[in-house]
């Protein structure tokens, strides 16, 4: 067995997120476009004594609103520190990393004996896929530590069991279409990365509640929601060369969570408008929230917006870019 392995766990956002009808399983069909962001946690796996051990460390613990540097190639430790990324990360068996390690060992018929060191930069509970990326990094790391004890397709299937964002995080790549609860992934040609600003409020939106709010609204409207439409979720994508253009991508931008989440947390809708007012080309809720992702044309504008957002003292802000 190798001594120790280190993996990076990249954050994501969803440029497009359509929530389709609820299936018999209780889960919803999805049609989504994942973007990988230049912001990552570090995951280190060290073969150890019996069992699974997990330690979580945040990068800094400054209060939201304190100034952080917003440089190009963002996601610096300082930026992330402003939103206390480790503050809401569960320890032990509740953590997706722990569950990933447990599932992996069980599937491979191995006794677990590993220490996981997690260094957080991606804020938890914000719709940025940090927990999922950490879990995918654990799967990749264990695959390396055990020299491939499981066949690749089994790794993908474990990723699907762990959560909707884990298969994309496992696959890597800058941009992908996801459907069937995120279990199916089609890598897409990506445009040049754009400067982005993540606005991270202190509030948390539990993902199951957000799905429940969509169901409630549909029940009230007497609609079941759109059915999943076969390969690729039925989404008709523009030709690959157009996907490299931000104009074409802007036409695909939608997030079905915005309406129900903004209704319950109007301040998030307010921040979206602020970001558009600050010159963002696009601003949208990331996943089911609570972070907002704003896409800018120039780093200068992104940084100016970041300064004003931080100056409010109400929310954290992380400069990043994507997809990459
Ligand atoms: O996969 P993820 O960790 O995001 O799922 C969290 C919860 O969100 C699930 O337990 C389920 O309640 C809900 N969910 C859903 N349909 C999906 C994905 C998640 O209803 N496609």
Short mmCIF file of C-alpha atoms and ligand atoms in Angstrom, two decimals:
data_model
loop_
_atom_site.label_atom_id
_atom_site.label_comp_id
_atom_site.label_asym_id
_atom_site.label_seq_id
_atom_site.Cartn_x
_atom_site.Cartn_y
_atom_site.Cartn_z
CA UNK A 1 0.00 0.00 0.00
CA UNK A 2 1.15 3.53 -0.76
CA UNK A 3 2.21 5.72 2.19
CA UNK A 4 -0.28 8.54 1.79
CA UNK A 5 -2.12 10.16 -1.08
CA UNK A 6 -3.31 13.72 -1.61
CA UNK A 7 -6.28 14.70 -3.78
CA UNK A 8 -7.87 18.01 -4.62
CA UNK A 9 -11.64 18.33 -4.32
CA UNK A 10 -12.94 21.00 -6.70
CA UNK A 11 -16.10 23.02 -6.10
CA UNK A 12 -18.83 23.14 -8.75
CA UNK A 13 -21.73 25.27 -9.68
CA UNK A 14 -24.65 24.49 -11.98
CA UNK A 15 -25.02 26.81 -14.92
CA UNK A 16 -28.31 25.04 -15.63
CA UNK A 17 -30.38 23.11 -13.11
CA UNK A 18 -33.78 21.80 -14.11
CA UNK A 19 -35.58 19.68 -11.53
CA UNK A 20 -37.86 17.25 -13.34
CA UNK A 21 -40.71 15.13 -11.99
CA UNK A 22 -40.27 13.17 -8.78
CA UNK A 23 -39.64 9.52 -9.49
CA UNK A 24 -41.04 6.53 -7.56
CA UNK A 25 -37.76 6.39 -5.63
CA UNK A 26 -38.61 9.82 -4.19
CA UNK A 27 -35.70 11.37 -6.08
CA UNK A 28 -36.17 13.85 -8.88
CA UNK A 29 -34.98 13.62 -12.45
CA UNK A 30 -32.36 16.26 -13.13
CA UNK A 31 -31.06 18.03 -16.17
CA UNK A 32 -28.00 20.00 -15.27
CA UNK A 33 -24.83 21.56 -16.61
CA UNK A 34 -22.00 21.33 -14.09
CA UNK A 35 -19.12 23.81 -14.12
CA UNK A 36 -15.96 23.10 -12.16
CA UNK A 37 -14.65 26.12 -10.25
CA UNK A 38 -11.15 27.23 -9.35
CA UNK A 39 -11.70 26.59 -5.66
CA UNK A 40 -10.85 23.33 -3.93
CA UNK A 41 -10.52 21.48 -0.64
CA UNK A 42 -7.50 19.29 0.02
CA UNK A 43 -8.04 15.69 1.02
CA UNK A 44 -5.22 13.55 2.32
CA UNK A 45 -5.55 9.84 3.02
CA UNK A 46 -3.10 8.08 5.29
CA UNK A 47 -3.29 4.32 5.83
CA UNK A 48 -3.76 3.91 9.55
CA UNK A 49 -4.97 1.73 12.34
CA UNK A 50 -8.30 -0.01 12.29
CA UNK A 51 -11.33 2.07 11.33
CA UNK A 52 -11.95 5.38 9.61
CA UNK A 53 -10.67 8.58 11.21
CA UNK A 54 -11.57 12.03 9.98
CA UNK A 55 -10.09 15.39 10.85
CA UNK A 56 -11.47 18.63 9.44
CA UNK A 57 -9.54 21.84 9.31
CA UNK A 58 -10.72 25.17 7.92
CA UNK A 59 -8.58 27.75 6.23
CA UNK A 60 -8.72 30.67 8.65
CA UNK A 61 -11.70 31.64 10.75
CA UNK A 62 -12.28 35.30 10.10
CA UNK A 63 -15.76 36.77 10.28
CA UNK A 64 -17.80 37.15 7.09
CA UNK A 65 -17.39 40.65 5.75
CA UNK A 66 -13.75 41.18 6.66
CA UNK A 67 -11.71 42.07 3.62
CA UNK A 68 -10.08 39.26 1.69
CA UNK A 69 -7.78 39.47 -1.30
CA UNK A 70 -9.58 38.88 -4.57
CA UNK A 71 -6.90 38.06 -7.10
CA UNK A 72 -7.24 36.39 -10.48
CA UNK A 73 -6.96 32.64 -10.13
CA UNK A 74 -9.15 33.28 -7.09
CA UNK A 75 -10.18 30.91 -4.38
CA UNK A 76 -7.23 32.05 -2.34
CA UNK A 77 -7.06 31.00 1.28
CA UNK A 78 -7.85 34.56 2.31
CA UNK A 79 -11.04 34.72 0.23
CA UNK A 80 -12.35 31.46 1.53
CA UNK A 81 -11.40 32.31 5.09
CA UNK A 82 -13.94 35.11 5.05
CA UNK A 83 -16.74 32.56 5.03
CA UNK A 84 -15.35 30.02 7.50
CA UNK A 85 -15.50 27.03 5.15
CA UNK A 86 -15.13 24.40 7.85
CA UNK A 87 -17.70 26.00 10.14
CA UNK A 88 -20.60 23.78 9.14
CA UNK A 89 -18.84 20.59 8.18
CA UNK A 90 -20.06 17.55 10.11
CA UNK A 91 -17.45 15.27 11.61
CA UNK A 92 -17.57 11.49 11.89
CA UNK A 93 -20.05 9.21 10.16
CA UNK A 94 -22.26 12.13 9.10
CA UNK A 95 -19.55 13.42 6.81
CA UNK A 96 -19.77 12.33 3.16
CA UNK A 97 -16.01 11.60 3.20
CA UNK A 98 -16.50 9.10 5.97
CA UNK A 99 -19.44 7.53 4.10
CA UNK A 100 -17.39 7.33 0.90
CA UNK A 101 -14.58 5.53 2.72
CA UNK A 102 -17.03 3.18 4.40
CA UNK A 103 -18.82 2.32 1.14
CA UNK A 104 -15.53 1.83 -0.68
CA UNK A 105 -14.14 -0.63 1.85
CA UNK A 106 -17.40 -2.53 2.04
CA UNK A 107 -17.63 -2.85 -1.76
CA UNK A 108 -13.98 -3.90 -2.01
CA UNK A 109 -14.30 -6.40 0.87
CA UNK A 110 -11.53 -4.60 2.82
CA UNK A 111 -11.29 -3.77 6.52
CA UNK A 112 -11.24 0.02 6.79
CA UNK A 113 -7.97 1.40 8.15
CA UNK A 114 -7.51 4.96 7.00
CA UNK A 115 -7.14 8.49 8.34
CA UNK A 116 -8.74 11.23 6.27
CA UNK A 117 -7.45 14.78 6.64
CA UNK A 118 -9.76 17.32 5.16
CA UNK A 119 -8.68 20.91 4.66
CA UNK A 120 -11.73 22.99 3.75
CA UNK A 121 -11.84 26.01 1.49
CA UNK A 122 -15.21 25.37 -0.14
CA UNK A 123 -18.00 26.64 2.13
CA UNK A 124 -20.31 23.83 3.24
CA UNK A 125 -24.07 23.85 2.70
CA UNK A 126 -23.81 26.47 -0.01
CA UNK A 127 -24.66 24.52 -3.18
CA UNK A 128 -21.01 24.44 -4.26
CA UNK A 129 -20.66 20.66 -4.09
CA UNK A 130 -17.82 20.76 -1.55
CA UNK A 131 -18.94 17.70 0.42
CA UNK A 132 -19.52 15.78 -2.79
CA UNK A 133 -16.11 16.75 -4.13
CA UNK A 134 -14.51 15.62 -0.86
CA UNK A 135 -16.31 12.27 -1.14
CA UNK A 136 -15.17 11.85 -4.76
CA UNK A 137 -11.61 12.71 -3.70
CA UNK A 138 -11.79 9.97 -1.04
CA UNK A 139 -12.95 7.46 -3.67
CA UNK A 140 -10.10 8.48 -6.00
CA UNK A 141 -7.59 8.40 -3.15
CA UNK A 142 -8.65 4.96 -1.94
CA UNK A 143 -8.50 3.72 -5.51
CA UNK A 144 -4.86 4.84 -5.58
CA UNK A 145 -4.05 3.52 -2.10
CA UNK A 146 -5.42 0.08 -2.93
CA UNK A 147 -4.03 0.09 -6.49
CA UNK A 148 -7.51 -0.17 -7.96
CA UNK A 149 -9.28 -2.66 -5.69
CA UNK A 150 -12.55 -1.79 -7.44
CA UNK A 151 -13.22 -1.63 -11.19
CA UNK A 152 -13.84 1.93 -12.48
CA UNK A 153 -17.53 1.32 -13.16
CA UNK A 154 -18.05 0.28 -9.54
CA UNK A 155 -16.38 3.48 -8.39
CA UNK A 156 -18.83 5.45 -10.54
CA UNK A 157 -21.75 3.52 -9.08
CA UNK A 158 -20.58 4.24 -5.50
CA UNK A 159 -20.32 7.92 -6.46
CA UNK A 160 -23.96 7.84 -7.63
CA UNK A 161 -25.05 6.34 -4.31
CA UNK A 162 -23.28 9.06 -2.35
CA UNK A 163 -25.05 11.99 -4.01
CA UNK A 164 -26.07 13.80 -7.18
CA UNK A 165 -22.87 15.82 -7.49
CA UNK A 166 -20.39 13.06 -6.71
CA UNK A 167 -20.22 11.41 -10.18
CA UNK A 168 -19.30 14.75 -11.81
CA UNK A 169 -16.67 15.39 -9.15
CA UNK A 170 -15.28 11.89 -9.65
CA UNK A 171 -15.17 12.21 -13.43
CA UNK A 172 -13.27 15.52 -13.35
CA UNK A 173 -13.41 17.82 -16.34
CA UNK A 174 -14.37 21.48 -16.63
CA UNK A 175 -17.97 21.17 -17.79
CA UNK A 176 -20.47 18.34 -18.18
CA UNK A 177 -24.11 17.61 -18.77
CA UNK A 178 -25.64 15.57 -15.95
CA UNK A 179 -28.93 13.68 -15.90
CA UNK A 180 -30.62 10.73 -14.15
CA UNK A 181 -30.07 12.18 -10.66
CA UNK A 182 -26.60 13.25 -11.77
CA UNK A 183 -25.49 9.67 -12.21
CA UNK A 184 -25.04 10.06 -15.95
CA UNK A 185 -22.37 12.48 -17.06
CA UNK A 186 -21.45 13.67 -20.53
CA UNK A 187 -18.28 15.79 -20.68
CA UNK A 188 -18.86 18.94 -22.71
CA UNK A 189 -16.46 21.26 -24.51
CA UNK A 190 -16.03 24.27 -22.23
CA UNK A 191 -15.66 27.98 -22.97
CA UNK A 192 -12.69 30.00 -21.73
CA UNK A 193 -13.00 30.49 -17.97
CA UNK A 194 -14.59 33.73 -16.79
CA UNK A 195 -13.96 35.58 -13.53
CA UNK A 196 -16.64 34.67 -11.00
CA UNK A 197 -17.72 35.86 -7.59
CA UNK A 198 -19.37 33.56 -5.08
CA UNK A 199 -21.57 35.34 -2.57
CA UNK A 200 -21.94 33.17 0.53
CA UNK A 201 -24.61 34.10 3.06
CA UNK A 202 -24.62 32.72 6.58
CA UNK A 203 -27.95 30.97 6.10
CA UNK A 204 -28.15 27.39 4.92
CA UNK A 205 -30.70 25.82 2.58
CA UNK A 206 -31.11 22.08 3.32
CA UNK A 207 -31.23 20.36 -0.08
CA UNK A 208 -34.10 17.95 0.79
CA UNK A 209 -36.21 20.95 1.90
CA UNK A 210 -35.50 22.76 -1.36
CA UNK A 211 -36.72 19.74 -3.36
CA UNK A 212 -39.77 19.61 -1.07
CA UNK A 213 -40.57 23.28 -1.83
CA UNK A 214 -40.54 22.51 -5.56
CA UNK A 215 -42.91 19.56 -4.96
CA UNK A 216 -45.25 21.74 -2.90
CA UNK A 217 -45.43 24.39 -5.60
CA UNK A 218 -46.16 21.72 -8.20
CA UNK A 219 -48.85 20.12 -6.08
CA UNK A 220 -50.48 23.52 -5.62
CA UNK A 221 -50.36 24.03 -9.39
CA UNK A 222 -51.67 20.49 -10.04
CA UNK A 223 -48.57 19.63 -12.06
CA UNK A 224 -46.19 16.72 -11.68
CA UNK A 225 -43.25 18.48 -13.30
CA UNK A 226 -41.58 17.58 -16.53
CA UNK A 227 -40.68 13.95 -17.16
CA UNK A 228 -37.09 13.00 -17.86
CA UNK A 229 -36.61 12.65 -21.60
CA UNK A 230 -34.18 9.82 -22.29
CA UNK A 231 -30.51 10.19 -23.18
CA UNK A 232 -29.00 13.45 -22.00
CA UNK A 233 -32.19 14.09 -20.01
CA UNK A 234 -33.82 15.16 -23.26
CA UNK A 235 -32.05 18.52 -23.38
CA UNK A 236 -31.31 19.66 -26.88
CA UNK A 237 -27.83 21.09 -26.62
CA UNK A 238 -26.38 23.49 -29.16
CA UNK A 239 -23.55 22.02 -31.28
CA UNK A 240 -20.23 21.57 -29.40
CA UNK A 241 -18.54 24.62 -30.95
CA UNK A 242 -21.36 26.85 -29.67
CA UNK A 243 -20.94 25.50 -26.14
CA UNK A 244 -17.58 27.24 -26.11
CA UNK A 245 -19.38 30.56 -26.39
CA UNK A 246 -20.68 32.34 -23.29
CA UNK A 247 -23.55 33.79 -25.34
CA UNK A 248 -24.86 30.29 -26.06
CA UNK A 249 -24.34 29.25 -22.45
CA UNK A 250 -26.21 32.29 -21.18
CA UNK A 251 -29.26 31.08 -23.12
CA UNK A 252 -29.10 27.76 -21.25
CA UNK A 253 -28.92 29.34 -17.80
CA UNK A 254 -31.84 28.51 -15.51
CA UNK A 255 -32.15 27.18 -11.98
CA UNK A 256 -35.52 25.72 -10.89
CA UNK A 257 -34.56 26.18 -7.23
CA UNK A 258 -34.43 29.97 -7.48
CA UNK A 259 -38.14 30.65 -7.28
CA UNK A 260 -38.93 28.55 -4.18
CA UNK A 261 -35.66 29.43 -2.43
CA UNK A 262 -35.92 33.18 -3.14
CA UNK A 263 -39.54 33.11 -1.92
CA UNK A 264 -38.36 31.83 1.46
CA UNK A 265 -35.14 33.83 1.55
CA UNK A 266 -35.84 37.10 -0.27
CA UNK A 267 -32.38 38.42 0.61
CA UNK A 268 -30.90 35.89 -1.83
CA UNK A 269 -33.01 37.28 -4.67
CA UNK A 270 -31.92 40.73 -3.57
CA UNK A 271 -28.24 39.74 -3.79
CA UNK A 272 -28.79 38.34 -7.27
CA UNK A 273 -30.13 41.72 -8.43
CA UNK A 274 -27.24 43.49 -6.70
CA UNK A 275 -24.72 41.33 -8.55
CA UNK A 276 -26.38 42.06 -11.88
CA UNK A 277 -26.34 45.74 -10.92
CA UNK A 278 -22.60 45.40 -10.22
CA UNK A 279 -22.02 44.40 -13.83
CA UNK A 280 -22.27 40.60 -13.65
CA UNK A 281 -23.21 39.07 -17.00
CA UNK A 282 -24.99 36.25 -15.21
CA UNK A 283 -25.92 35.76 -11.56
CA UNK A 284 -27.69 32.68 -10.27
CA UNK A 285 -28.28 30.54 -7.23
CA UNK A 286 -25.64 27.80 -7.02
CA UNK A 287 -27.34 24.41 -6.82
CA UNK A 288 -30.06 24.61 -4.17
CA UNK A 289 -28.17 27.46 -2.47
CA UNK A 290 -27.42 29.26 -0.40
CA UNK A 291 -24.47 30.69 -2.40
CA UNK A 292 -24.96 32.84 -5.48
CA UNK A 293 -22.57 32.65 -8.40
CA UNK A 294 -21.92 35.72 -10.55
CA UNK A 295 -20.07 35.57 -13.87
CA UNK A 296 -18.10 38.62 -15.00
CA UNK A 297 -16.34 39.54 -18.19
CA UNK A 298 -13.32 41.12 -16.51
CA UNK A 299 -11.48 40.37 -13.24
CA UNK A 300 -11.47 44.12 -12.49
CA UNK A 301 -15.26 44.29 -12.35
CA UNK A 302 -15.47 41.06 -10.38
CA UNK A 303 -13.00 42.41 -7.82
CA UNK A 304 -14.81 45.73 -7.50
CA UNK A 305 -18.09 43.88 -6.94
CA UNK A 306 -16.36 41.61 -4.41
CA UNK A 307 -15.15 44.60 -2.42
CA UNK A 308 -18.62 46.11 -2.26
CA UNK A 309 -20.21 42.81 -1.29
CA UNK A 310 -17.71 42.29 1.53
CA UNK A 311 -18.11 45.88 2.68
CA UNK A 312 -21.78 45.12 3.39
CA UNK A 313 -20.58 42.95 6.27
CA UNK A 314 -23.60 40.69 5.69
CA UNK A 315 -22.21 37.94 3.47
CA UNK A 316 -18.89 36.39 2.51
CA UNK A 317 -17.47 36.67 -1.00
CA UNK A 318 -15.01 34.41 -2.77
CA UNK A 319 -13.29 35.38 -6.01
CA UNK A 320 -12.87 32.45 -8.35
CA UNK A 321 -13.25 31.55 -12.01
CA UNK A 322 -14.60 28.77 -14.12
CA UNK A 323 -15.17 26.48 -15.81
CA UNK A 324 -11.76 24.91 -15.53
O1 LIG B 1 -27.82 13.97 -3.88
P1 LIG B 1 -27.91 15.00 -2.82
O2 LIG B 1 -26.96 14.80 -1.71
O3 LIG B 1 -27.93 16.39 -3.36
O4 LIG B 1 -29.37 14.75 -2.21
C1 LIG B 1 -29.85 15.32 -1.02
C2 LIG B 1 -31.36 15.07 -0.94
O5 LIG B 1 -32.04 15.84 -1.94
C3 LIG B 1 -31.83 13.65 -1.18
O6 LIG B 1 -31.79 12.89 -0.03
C4 LIG B 1 -33.26 13.85 -1.67
O7 LIG B 1 -34.12 14.14 -0.59
C5 LIG B 1 -33.15 15.12 -2.49
N1 LIG B 1 -32.90 14.82 -3.92
C6 LIG B 1 -33.98 14.59 -4.77
N2 LIG B 1 -33.73 14.32 -6.11
C7 LIG B 1 -32.47 14.31 -6.57
C8 LIG B 1 -31.38 14.57 -5.73
C9 LIG B 1 -31.63 14.82 -4.40
O8 LIG B 1 -35.13 14.60 -4.37
N3 LIG B 1 -32.25 14.08 -7.86
#
